[in-house]
PDB file of C-alpha atoms and ligand atoms in Angstrom:
ATOM      1  CA  MET A   1      40.825  -9.934  -0.255  1.00 35.00           C
ATOM      2  CA  ALA A   2      38.739 -12.975  -1.183  1.00 39.00           C
ATOM      3  CA  PRO A   3      36.414 -12.437  -4.163  1.00 41.00           C
ATOM      4  CA  GLN A   4      33.350 -13.172  -2.038  1.00 44.00           C
ATOM      5  CA  GLU A   5      34.162 -10.353   0.433  1.00 44.00           C
ATOM      6  CA  GLU A   6      34.638  -7.934  -2.456  1.00 43.00           C
ATOM      7  CA  SER A   7      31.244  -8.697  -3.933  1.00 50.00           C
ATOM      8  CA  THR A   8      29.524  -8.344  -0.539  1.00 50.00           C
ATOM      9  CA  GLU A   9      31.115  -4.905  -0.091  1.00 47.00           C
ATOM     10  CA  GLU A  10      30.129  -3.952  -3.605  1.00 52.00           C
ATOM     11  CA  ALA A  11      26.560  -4.999  -2.972  1.00 51.00           C
ATOM     12  CA  MET A  12      26.457  -2.961   0.247  1.00 54.00           C
ATOM     13  CA  GLY A  13      27.920   0.018  -1.623  1.00 58.00           C
ATOM     14  CA  SER A  14      25.170  -0.029  -4.229  1.00 66.00           C
ATOM     15  CA  GLU A  15      22.538   0.019  -1.438  1.00 72.00           C
ATOM     16  CA  GLN A  16      24.079   3.260  -0.110  1.00 82.00           C
ATOM     17  CA  LYS A  17      24.495   5.161  -3.398  1.00 92.00           C
ATOM     18  CA  PRO A  18      21.581   7.128  -4.866  1.00 96.00           C
ATOM     19  CA  ILE A  19      19.656   5.114  -7.432  1.00 98.00           C
ATOM     20  CA  SER A  20      20.834   6.196 -10.848  1.00 98.00           C
ATOM     21  CA  THR A  21      19.356   3.928 -13.535  1.00 98.00           C
ATOM     22  CA  ILE A  22      15.867   2.448 -13.489  1.00 98.00           C
ATOM     23  CA  LEU A  23      14.287  -0.016 -15.879  1.00 98.00           C
ATOM     24  CA  ILE A  24      10.507   0.089 -16.243  1.00 98.00           C
ATOM     25  CA  ILE A  25       9.170  -2.997 -18.000  1.00 98.00           C
ATOM     26  CA  ILE A  26       5.674  -2.599 -19.458  1.00 98.00           C
ATOM     27  CA  ALA A  27       3.995  -5.188 -21.686  1.00 98.00           C
ATOM     28  CA  MET A  28       1.355  -3.095 -23.467  1.00 96.00           C
ATOM     29  CA  GLN A  29       1.807  -0.019 -25.641  1.00 96.00           C
ATOM     30  CA  THR A  30      -1.355   1.580 -24.201  1.00 94.00           C
ATOM     31  CA  GLU A  31       0.192   1.359 -20.731  1.00 94.00           C
ATOM     32  CA  ALA A  32       3.659   2.542 -21.797  1.00 96.00           C
ATOM     33  CA  LEU A  33       3.059   5.573 -24.044  1.00 96.00           C
ATOM     34  CA  PRO A  34       1.555   7.980 -21.457  1.00 95.00           C
ATOM     35  CA  LEU A  35       4.643   7.399 -19.284  1.00 96.00           C
ATOM     36  CA  VAL A  36       6.970   7.964 -22.244  1.00 97.00           C
ATOM     37  CA  THR A  37       5.283  11.369 -22.643  1.00 96.00           C
ATOM     38  CA  LYS A  38       5.271  12.117 -18.909  1.00 96.00           C
ATOM     39  CA  PHE A  39       9.019  11.445 -18.521  1.00 97.00           C
ATOM     40  CA  GLN A  40       9.782  13.046 -21.923  1.00 97.00           C
ATOM     41  CA  LEU A  41      11.640   9.968 -23.117  1.00 98.00           C
ATOM     42  CA  SER A  42      12.967   9.334 -26.625  1.00 97.00           C
ATOM     43  CA  LYS A  43      12.708   6.156 -28.618  1.00 96.00           C
ATOM     44  CA  ASP A  44      16.075   4.456 -29.060  1.00 94.00           C
ATOM     45  CA  THR A  45      17.339   4.982 -32.577  1.00 85.00           C
ATOM     46  CA  ASP A  46      20.331   2.662 -32.247  1.00 83.00           C
ATOM     47  CA  SER A  47      18.768  -0.401 -30.589  1.00 86.00           C
ATOM     48  CA  LEU A  48      20.640  -2.184 -27.799  1.00 93.00           C
ATOM     49  CA  PHE A  49      18.785  -5.330 -28.781  1.00 96.00           C
ATOM     50  CA  PRO A  50      19.480  -7.905 -31.501  1.00 96.00           C
ATOM     51  CA  LYS A  51      18.470  -6.948 -35.053  1.00 94.00           C
ATOM     52  CA  GLY A  52      14.938  -8.034 -35.903  1.00 94.00           C
ATOM     53  CA  VAL A  53      13.412  -8.236 -32.405  1.00 96.00           C
ATOM     54  CA  PRO A  54      10.381  -5.975 -31.801  1.00 97.00           C
ATOM     55  CA  TRP A  55      11.568  -4.809 -28.361  1.00 97.00           C
ATOM     56  CA  VAL A  56      11.489  -1.038 -27.877  1.00 97.00           C
ATOM     57  CA  ARG A  57      13.475   1.114 -25.464  1.00 98.00           C
ATOM     58  CA  TYR A  58      12.468   4.661 -24.562  1.00 98.00           C
ATOM     59  CA  HIS A  59      15.004   6.545 -22.480  1.00 98.00           C
ATOM     60  CA  GLY A  60      15.957   9.896 -21.057  1.00 98.00           C
ATOM     61  CA  ILE A  61      16.829  11.786 -17.921  1.00 98.00           C
ATOM     62  CA  TYR A  62      13.989  12.542 -15.512  1.00 98.00           C
ATOM     63  CA  LYS A  63      15.047  14.561 -12.475  1.00 97.00           C
ATOM     64  CA  ASP A  64      18.246  12.777 -11.289  1.00 97.00           C
ATOM     65  CA  LEU A  65      17.411   9.428 -12.868  1.00 98.00           C
ATOM     66  CA  HIS A  66      18.292   7.645 -16.097  1.00 98.00           C
ATOM     67  CA  VAL A  67      14.843   6.290 -16.933  1.00 98.00           C
ATOM     68  CA  ASN A  68      14.396   3.424 -19.387  1.00 98.00           C
ATOM     69  CA  ILE A  69      10.993   2.128 -20.395  1.00 98.00           C
ATOM     70  CA  ILE A  70      11.177  -1.215 -22.152  1.00 98.00           C
ATOM     71  CA  TRP A  71       8.160  -2.397 -24.112  1.00 98.00           C
ATOM     72  CA  PRO A  72       8.460  -5.845 -25.757  1.00 98.00           C
ATOM     73  CA  GLY A  73       6.763  -4.406 -28.842  1.00 97.00           C
ATOM     74  CA  LYS A  74       4.307  -5.908 -31.286  1.00 98.00           C
ATOM     75  CA  ASP A  75       4.501  -9.574 -32.224  1.00 98.00           C
ATOM     76  CA  ILE A  76       6.270  -9.743 -35.581  1.00 96.00           C
ATOM     77  CA  LEU A  77       3.698 -12.066 -37.153  1.00 97.00           C
ATOM     78  CA  LEU A  78       0.426 -10.943 -35.577  1.00 98.00           C
ATOM     79  CA  GLY A  79       0.984  -7.283 -34.735  1.00 98.00           C
ATOM     80  CA  VAL A  80      -0.384  -7.450 -31.171  1.00 98.00           C
ATOM     81  CA  ASP A  81       1.499  -6.537 -27.985  1.00 98.00           C
ATOM     82  CA  SER A  82       3.998  -9.259 -26.995  1.00 98.00           C
ATOM     83  CA  VAL A  83       2.380  -9.981 -23.622  1.00 98.00           C
ATOM     84  CA  GLY A  84       3.234 -12.932 -21.381  1.00 98.00           C
ATOM     85  CA  THR A  85       6.168 -14.518 -19.618  1.00 98.00           C
ATOM     86  CA  ILE A  86       8.381 -15.423 -22.586  1.00 98.00           C
ATOM     87  CA  SER A  87       8.724 -11.893 -23.948  1.00 98.00           C
ATOM     88  CA  ALA A  88       8.902 -10.472 -20.417  1.00 98.00           C
ATOM     89  CA  SER A  89      11.797 -12.795 -19.498  1.00 98.00           C
ATOM     90  CA  LEU A  90      13.693 -12.084 -22.695  1.00 98.00           C
ATOM     91  CA  VAL A  91      13.453  -8.289 -22.468  1.00 98.00           C
ATOM     92  CA  THR A  92      14.286  -8.338 -18.765  1.00 98.00           C
ATOM     93  CA  TYR A  93      17.428 -10.381 -19.417  1.00 98.00           C
ATOM     94  CA  ALA A  94      18.573  -8.354 -22.437  1.00 98.00           C
ATOM     95  CA  SER A  95      17.849  -5.012 -20.732  1.00 98.00           C
ATOM     96  CA  ILE A  96      19.697  -5.903 -17.530  1.00 98.00           C
ATOM     97  CA  GLN A  97      22.697  -7.044 -19.560  1.00 97.00           C
ATOM     98  CA  ALA A  98      22.723  -3.838 -21.607  1.00 97.00           C
ATOM     99  CA  LEU A  99      21.768  -1.236 -18.990  1.00 97.00           C
ATOM    100  CA  LYS A 100      22.883  -2.618 -15.582  1.00 98.00           C
ATOM    101  CA  PRO A 101      19.920  -0.963 -13.809  1.00 98.00           C
ATOM    102  CA  ASP A 102      19.848  -0.307 -10.061  1.00 98.00           C
ATOM    103  CA  LEU A 103      16.148  -1.132  -9.868  1.00 98.00           C
ATOM    104  CA  ILE A 104      13.445  -2.700 -12.027  1.00 98.00           C
ATOM    105  CA  ILE A 105       9.812  -1.622 -11.940  1.00 98.00           C
ATOM    106  CA  ASN A 106       7.407  -3.969 -13.693  1.00 98.00           C
ATOM    107  CA  ALA A 107       4.268  -1.926 -14.283  1.00 98.00           C
ATOM    108  CA  GLY A 108       1.048  -3.128 -15.843  1.00 97.00           C
ATOM    109  CA  THR A 109      -2.550  -4.101 -15.472  1.00 98.00           C
ATOM    110  CA  ALA A 110      -3.872  -7.115 -13.586  1.00 98.00           C
ATOM    111  CA  GLY A 111      -7.012  -8.991 -12.756  1.00 98.00           C
ATOM    112  CA  GLY A 112      -8.110  -8.585  -9.145  1.00 98.00           C
ATOM    113  CA  PHE A 113      -9.998 -10.810  -6.705  1.00 98.00           C
ATOM    114  CA  LYS A 114     -12.842  -9.020  -4.930  1.00 98.00           C
ATOM    115  CA  ALA A 115     -12.812 -11.752  -2.271  1.00 97.00           C
ATOM    116  CA  LYS A 116      -9.313 -10.486  -1.357  1.00 98.00           C
ATOM    117  CA  GLY A 117     -10.327  -6.805  -1.402  1.00 97.00           C
ATOM    118  CA  ALA A 118      -9.425  -5.749  -4.972  1.00 98.00           C
ATOM    119  CA  CYS A 119     -11.570  -3.213  -6.866  1.00 98.00           C
ATOM    120  CA  ILE A 120     -11.379  -1.857 -10.421  1.00 98.00           C
ATOM    121  CA  GLY A 121      -8.799   0.957 -10.594  1.00 97.00           C
ATOM    122  CA  ASP A 122      -6.917  -0.076  -7.435  1.00 97.00           C
ATOM    123  CA  VAL A 123      -3.146   0.106  -7.760  1.00 98.00           C
ATOM    124  CA  PHE A 124      -1.187  -2.587  -5.943  1.00 98.00           C
ATOM    125  CA  LEU A 125       2.445  -2.959  -4.983  1.00 98.00           C
ATOM    126  CA  ALA A 126       3.068  -6.716  -4.957  1.00 98.00           C
ATOM    127  CA  SER A 127       4.648  -8.102  -1.795  1.00 98.00           C
ATOM    128  CA  ASP A 128       5.231 -11.558  -3.353  1.00 98.00           C
ATOM    129  CA  VAL A 129       5.071 -13.151  -6.766  1.00 98.00           C
ATOM    130  CA  ALA A 130       4.515 -16.756  -7.910  1.00 98.00           C
ATOM    131  CA  PHE A 131       3.395 -18.684 -11.003  1.00 98.00           C
ATOM    132  CA  HIS A 132       0.023 -20.432 -11.212  1.00 98.00           C
ATOM    133  CA  ASP A 133       0.395 -22.394 -14.454  1.00 98.00           C
ATOM    134  CA  ARG A 134       3.609 -24.350 -13.919  1.00 97.00           C
ATOM    135  CA  ARG A 135       2.371 -27.481 -12.206  1.00 96.00           C
ATOM    136  CA  ILE A 136       5.075 -30.149 -11.724  1.00 97.00           C
ATOM    137  CA  PRO A 137       3.822 -32.679  -9.144  1.00 96.00           C
ATOM    138  CA  ILE A 138       7.209 -34.092  -8.207  1.00 98.00           C
ATOM    139  CA  PRO A 139       8.854 -33.144  -4.887  1.00 98.00           C
ATOM    140  CA  VAL A 140      10.893 -29.935  -5.109  1.00 98.00           C
ATOM    141  CA  PHE A 141      10.087 -29.511  -8.839  1.00 98.00           C
ATOM    142  CA  ASP A 142       6.628 -28.465  -7.579  1.00 98.00           C
ATOM    143  CA  GLN A 143       8.194 -25.530  -5.699  1.00 98.00           C
ATOM    144  CA  TYR A 144      10.459 -24.702  -8.634  1.00 98.00           C
ATOM    145  CA  GLY A 145       7.385 -24.480 -10.878  1.00 98.00           C
ATOM    146  CA  ILE A 146       5.534 -22.177  -8.493  1.00 98.00           C
ATOM    147  CA  GLY A 147       8.649 -19.985  -8.224  1.00 98.00           C
ATOM    148  CA  ALA A 148       7.340 -18.048  -5.218  1.00 98.00           C
ATOM    149  CA  ARG A 149       9.533 -15.167  -4.085  1.00 98.00           C
ATOM    150  CA  LYS A 150       9.300 -11.960  -2.110  1.00 98.00           C
ATOM    151  CA  THR A 151       9.704  -8.716  -3.993  1.00 98.00           C
ATOM    152  CA  PHE A 152      12.202  -6.029  -2.959  1.00 98.00           C
ATOM    153  CA  SER A 153      10.966  -4.535   0.287  1.00 98.00           C
ATOM    154  CA  THR A 154      10.025  -0.826   0.118  1.00 98.00           C
ATOM    155  CA  PRO A 155       8.457   0.085   3.490  1.00 97.00           C
ATOM    156  CA  ASN A 156       9.050   3.843   3.156  1.00 97.00           C
ATOM    157  CA  LEU A 157       7.592   3.988  -0.336  1.00 97.00           C
ATOM    158  CA  LEU A 158       4.521   2.147   0.922  1.00 96.00           C
ATOM    159  CA  LYS A 159       4.127   4.525   3.854  1.00 95.00           C
ATOM    160  CA  GLU A 160       4.340   7.538   1.538  1.00 94.00           C
ATOM    161  CA  LEU A 161       2.099   6.400  -1.332  1.00 96.00           C
ATOM    162  CA  ASN A 162      -1.489   5.305  -1.255  1.00 84.00           C
ATOM    163  CA  LEU A 163      -0.984   1.839  -2.741  1.00 96.00           C
ATOM    164  CA  LYS A 164      -2.603  -1.415  -1.726  1.00 97.00           C
ATOM    165  CA  VAL A 165      -0.371  -4.407  -0.985  1.00 98.00           C
ATOM    166  CA  GLY A 166      -1.079  -7.960  -2.119  1.00 98.00           C
ATOM    167  CA  LYS A 167       0.415 -11.111  -3.567  1.00 98.00           C
ATOM    168  CA  LEU A 168       0.667 -11.386  -7.354  1.00 98.00           C
ATOM    169  CA  SER A 169       0.168 -14.628  -9.280  1.00 98.00           C
ATOM    170  CA  THR A 170       1.424 -14.919 -12.869  1.00 98.00           C
ATOM    171  CA  GLY A 171       0.411 -17.154 -15.766  1.00 98.00           C
ATOM    172  CA  ASP A 172       0.320 -17.004 -19.552  1.00 98.00           C
ATOM    173  CA  SER A 173      -3.482 -16.839 -19.887  1.00 97.00           C
ATOM    174  CA  LEU A 174      -5.881 -13.937 -19.496  1.00 97.00           C
ATOM    175  CA  ASP A 175      -8.665 -16.301 -18.485  1.00 96.00           C
ATOM    176  CA  MET A 176      -8.556 -18.664 -15.505  1.00 97.00           C
ATOM    177  CA  SER A 177      -8.940 -22.435 -15.742  1.00 96.00           C
ATOM    178  CA  PRO A 178     -10.070 -24.412 -12.649  1.00 97.00           C
ATOM    179  CA  HIS A 179      -6.454 -25.655 -12.297  1.00 97.00           C
ATOM    180  CA  ASP A 180      -5.157 -22.096 -12.379  1.00 97.00           C
ATOM    181  CA  GLU A 181      -7.783 -21.028  -9.846  1.00 97.00           C
ATOM    182  CA  ALA A 182      -6.663 -23.702  -7.360  1.00 97.00           C
ATOM    183  CA  SER A 183      -3.026 -22.599  -7.741  1.00 98.00           C
ATOM    184  CA  ILE A 184      -3.918 -18.903  -7.405  1.00 98.00           C
ATOM    185  CA  VAL A 185      -5.785 -19.687  -4.164  1.00 98.00           C
ATOM    186  CA  ALA A 186      -2.763 -21.711  -2.956  1.00 97.00           C
ATOM    187  CA  ASN A 187      -0.562 -18.706  -3.833  1.00 98.00           C
ATOM    188  CA  ASP A 188      -2.872 -16.545  -1.657  1.00 98.00           C
ATOM    189  CA  ALA A 189      -2.955 -14.016  -4.513  1.00 98.00           C
ATOM    190  CA  THR A 190      -5.014 -10.823  -4.638  1.00 98.00           C
ATOM    191  CA  ILE A 191      -4.017  -9.967  -8.202  1.00 98.00           C
ATOM    192  CA  LYS A 192      -3.233 -11.952 -11.344  1.00 98.00           C
ATOM    193  CA  ASP A 193      -1.077 -10.906 -14.298  1.00 98.00           C
ATOM    194  CA  MET A 194       0.907 -12.340 -17.212  1.00 98.00           C
ATOM    195  CA  GLU A 195       4.479 -11.118 -16.573  1.00 98.00           C
ATOM    196  CA  GLY A 196       5.357 -10.375 -12.933  1.00 98.00           C
ATOM    197  CA  ALA A 197       6.840 -13.657 -11.695  1.00 98.00           C
ATOM    198  CA  ALA A 198       8.845 -14.019 -14.914  1.00 98.00           C
ATOM    199  CA  VAL A 199      10.405 -10.560 -14.506  1.00 98.00           C
ATOM    200  CA  ALA A 200      11.120 -11.388 -10.846  1.00 98.00           C
ATOM    201  CA  TYR A 201      12.808 -14.671 -11.775  1.00 98.00           C
ATOM    202  CA  VAL A 202      15.223 -13.013 -14.199  1.00 98.00           C
ATOM    203  CA  ALA A 203      15.833 -10.016 -11.933  1.00 98.00           C
ATOM    204  CA  ASP A 204      16.695 -12.357  -9.036  1.00 98.00           C
ATOM    205  CA  LEU A 205      18.923 -14.460 -11.263  1.00 98.00           C
ATOM    206  CA  LEU A 206      20.955 -11.340 -12.075  1.00 98.00           C
ATOM    207  CA  SER A 207      20.649  -9.845  -8.537  1.00 98.00           C
ATOM    208  CA  VAL A 208      18.691  -6.737  -9.512  1.00 98.00           C
ATOM    209  CA  PRO A 209      16.009  -5.578  -7.029  1.00 98.00           C
ATOM    210  CA  SER A 210      12.540  -5.495  -8.560  1.00 98.00           C
ATOM    211  CA  ILE A 211       9.143  -4.067  -7.611  1.00 98.00           C
ATOM    212  CA  PHE A 212       5.725  -4.615  -9.192  1.00 98.00           C
ATOM    213  CA  VAL A 213       3.097  -1.916  -9.658  1.00 98.00           C
ATOM    214  CA  LYS A 214      -0.168  -3.373 -10.956  1.00 98.00           C
ATOM    215  CA  ALA A 215      -3.546  -1.701 -11.586  1.00 98.00           C
ATOM    216  CA  VAL A 216      -6.766  -3.705 -11.614  1.00 98.00           C
ATOM    217  CA  THR A 217      -8.721  -3.697 -14.913  1.00 98.00           C
ATOM    218  CA  ASP A 218     -11.061  -6.630 -14.207  1.00 98.00           C
ATOM    219  CA  ILE A 219     -12.510  -8.603 -11.333  1.00 98.00           C
ATOM    220  CA  VAL A 220     -11.635 -12.249 -11.852  1.00 97.00           C
ATOM    221  CA  ASP A 221     -14.194 -13.541  -9.346  1.00 96.00           C
ATOM    222  CA  GLY A 222     -16.905 -11.171 -10.596  1.00 96.00           C
ATOM    223  CA  ASP A 223     -19.692 -11.844 -13.094  1.00 95.00           C
ATOM    224  CA  LYS A 224     -18.366  -9.987 -16.179  1.00 96.00           C
ATOM    225  CA  PRO A 225     -16.416 -11.806 -18.922  1.00 95.00           C
ATOM    226  CA  THR A 226     -12.723 -11.031 -18.260  1.00 96.00           C
ATOM    227  CA  ALA A 227     -11.682 -10.028 -21.806  1.00 96.00           C
ATOM    228  CA  GLU A 228     -14.645  -7.632 -22.151  1.00 96.00           C
ATOM    229  CA  GLU A 229     -14.107  -6.034 -18.744  1.00 97.00           C
ATOM    230  CA  PHE A 230     -10.348  -5.760 -19.350  1.00 96.00           C
ATOM    231  CA  LEU A 231     -10.784  -3.964 -22.712  1.00 96.00           C
ATOM    232  CA  GLN A 232     -13.534  -1.732 -21.329  1.00 97.00           C
ATOM    233  CA  ASN A 233     -11.369  -0.508 -18.432  1.00 97.00           C
ATOM    234  CA  LEU A 234      -7.885  -0.576 -19.994  1.00 95.00           C
ATOM    235  CA  VAL A 235      -7.548   3.118 -20.890  1.00 94.00           C
ATOM    236  CA  ALA A 236      -9.084   4.540 -17.686  1.00 95.00           C
ATOM    237  CA  VAL A 237      -7.143   2.181 -15.413  1.00 96.00           C
ATOM    238  CA  THR A 238      -3.932   2.919 -17.306  1.00 96.00           C
ATOM    239  CA  ALA A 239      -4.288   6.549 -16.193  1.00 95.00           C
ATOM    240  CA  ALA A 240      -4.318   5.383 -12.547  1.00 96.00           C
ATOM    241  CA  LEU A 241      -1.370   3.060 -13.198  1.00 96.00           C
ATOM    242  CA  ASP A 242       0.705   5.779 -14.835  1.00 95.00           C
ATOM    243  CA  GLN A 243      -0.058   8.239 -12.041  1.00 96.00           C
ATOM    244  CA  ALA A 244       1.118   5.663  -9.481  1.00 97.00           C
ATOM    245  CA  VAL A 245       4.289   4.852 -11.446  1.00 98.00           C
ATOM    246  CA  THR A 246       5.091   8.574 -11.645  1.00 97.00           C
ATOM    247  CA  GLN A 247       4.643   8.865  -7.865  1.00 98.00           C
ATOM    248  CA  VAL A 248       6.905   5.839  -7.358  1.00 98.00           C
ATOM    249  CA  VAL A 249       9.604   7.307  -9.626  1.00 98.00           C
ATOM    250  CA  ASP A 250       9.328  10.715  -7.897  1.00 98.00           C
ATOM    251  CA  PHE A 251       9.767   8.964  -4.540  1.00 98.00           C
ATOM    252  CA  ILE A 252      12.776   6.975  -5.779  1.00 98.00           C
ATOM    253  CA  ASN A 253      14.521  10.063  -7.145  1.00 98.00           C
ATOM    254  CA  GLY A 254      17.532  11.007  -4.995  1.00 97.00           C
ATOM    255  CA  LYS A 255      17.194   7.978  -2.718  1.00 97.00           C
ATOM    256  CA  CYS A 256      19.323   4.874  -2.172  1.00 97.00           C
ATOM    257  CA  LEU A 257      17.834   1.391  -2.332  1.00 97.00           C
ATOM    258  CA  SER A 258      18.084   1.140   1.464  1.00 96.00           C
ATOM    259  CA  GLN A 259      15.836   4.227   1.824  1.00 97.00           C
ATOM    260  CA  LEU A 260      12.930   2.813  -0.212  1.00 97.00           C
TER     261      LEU A 260
HETATM  262  N1  LIG B   1      -4.122  -8.305 -16.967  1.00 71.12           N
HETATM  263  C1  LIG B   1      -5.269  -7.653 -16.779  1.00 71.12           C
HETATM  264  N2  LIG B   1      -6.249  -8.473 -16.361  1.00 71.12           N
HETATM  265  C2  LIG B   1      -5.709  -9.703 -16.284  1.00 71.12           C
HETATM  266  C3  LIG B   1      -6.205 -10.973 -15.927  1.00 71.12           C
HETATM  267  N3  LIG B   1      -7.462 -11.153 -15.562  1.00 71.12           N
HETATM  268  N4  LIG B   1      -5.355 -12.020 -15.981  1.00 71.12           N
HETATM  269  C4  LIG B   1      -4.075 -11.845 -16.353  1.00 71.12           C
HETATM  270  N5  LIG B   1      -3.554 -10.679 -16.703  1.00 71.12           N
HETATM  271  C5  LIG B   1      -4.352  -9.599 -16.672  1.00 71.12           C
END
């Protein structure tokens, strides 16, 4: 049998088997720890990751699933959460290599656009992701920079859970420059984060399906300063995020990818 046929059959097989291992990638400790408690996970004592990196894995069995929460940890120099696309890409790559997950869930907070129907505390499942701060005005490189892609389709999960659906735009800044704003509008985004499209890029590269659960902490097109509104709402909105992630994991349990 030709190698290509084998891999197609293998891929079909994995769609039909119950999901066994999930990887939940979460950038902030405040967002991750309530889920670690909820799923009764343990911190890895013998790290899968290279010596010296701050990346943290919590793992355990929840229902029929091997659940892994990966948090990129605190920046070694500055002691703050390692947010943004660089850390997100690195932990996604290293975790896929080490754990061979069936599915990735990138969970976190996001800014929302009220003009597109987002409100504080809403939890979105992203239908699409793209970057808004990688502008390369040369034919085809422009599309590479934007990196737009559809997320793994989960129509049954959407029917079952009360989540909003919208497009997610990713960049490495919490604030929004006029250039970013124009790109976010071009991306038709309802929510804005700092990791999603990077996780999606790596997951696609390594052929792992990925979904994006994002809760709105601040209204980007509102009148409050973003950083203030974000910090004010972080803890309360994290509760909504973690409840939604638990519902998603409960729904996934016992199902195959093709049933999501
Ligand atoms: N996470 C929470 N709010 C955000 C915003 N406004 N931009 C990017 N990431 C966010």
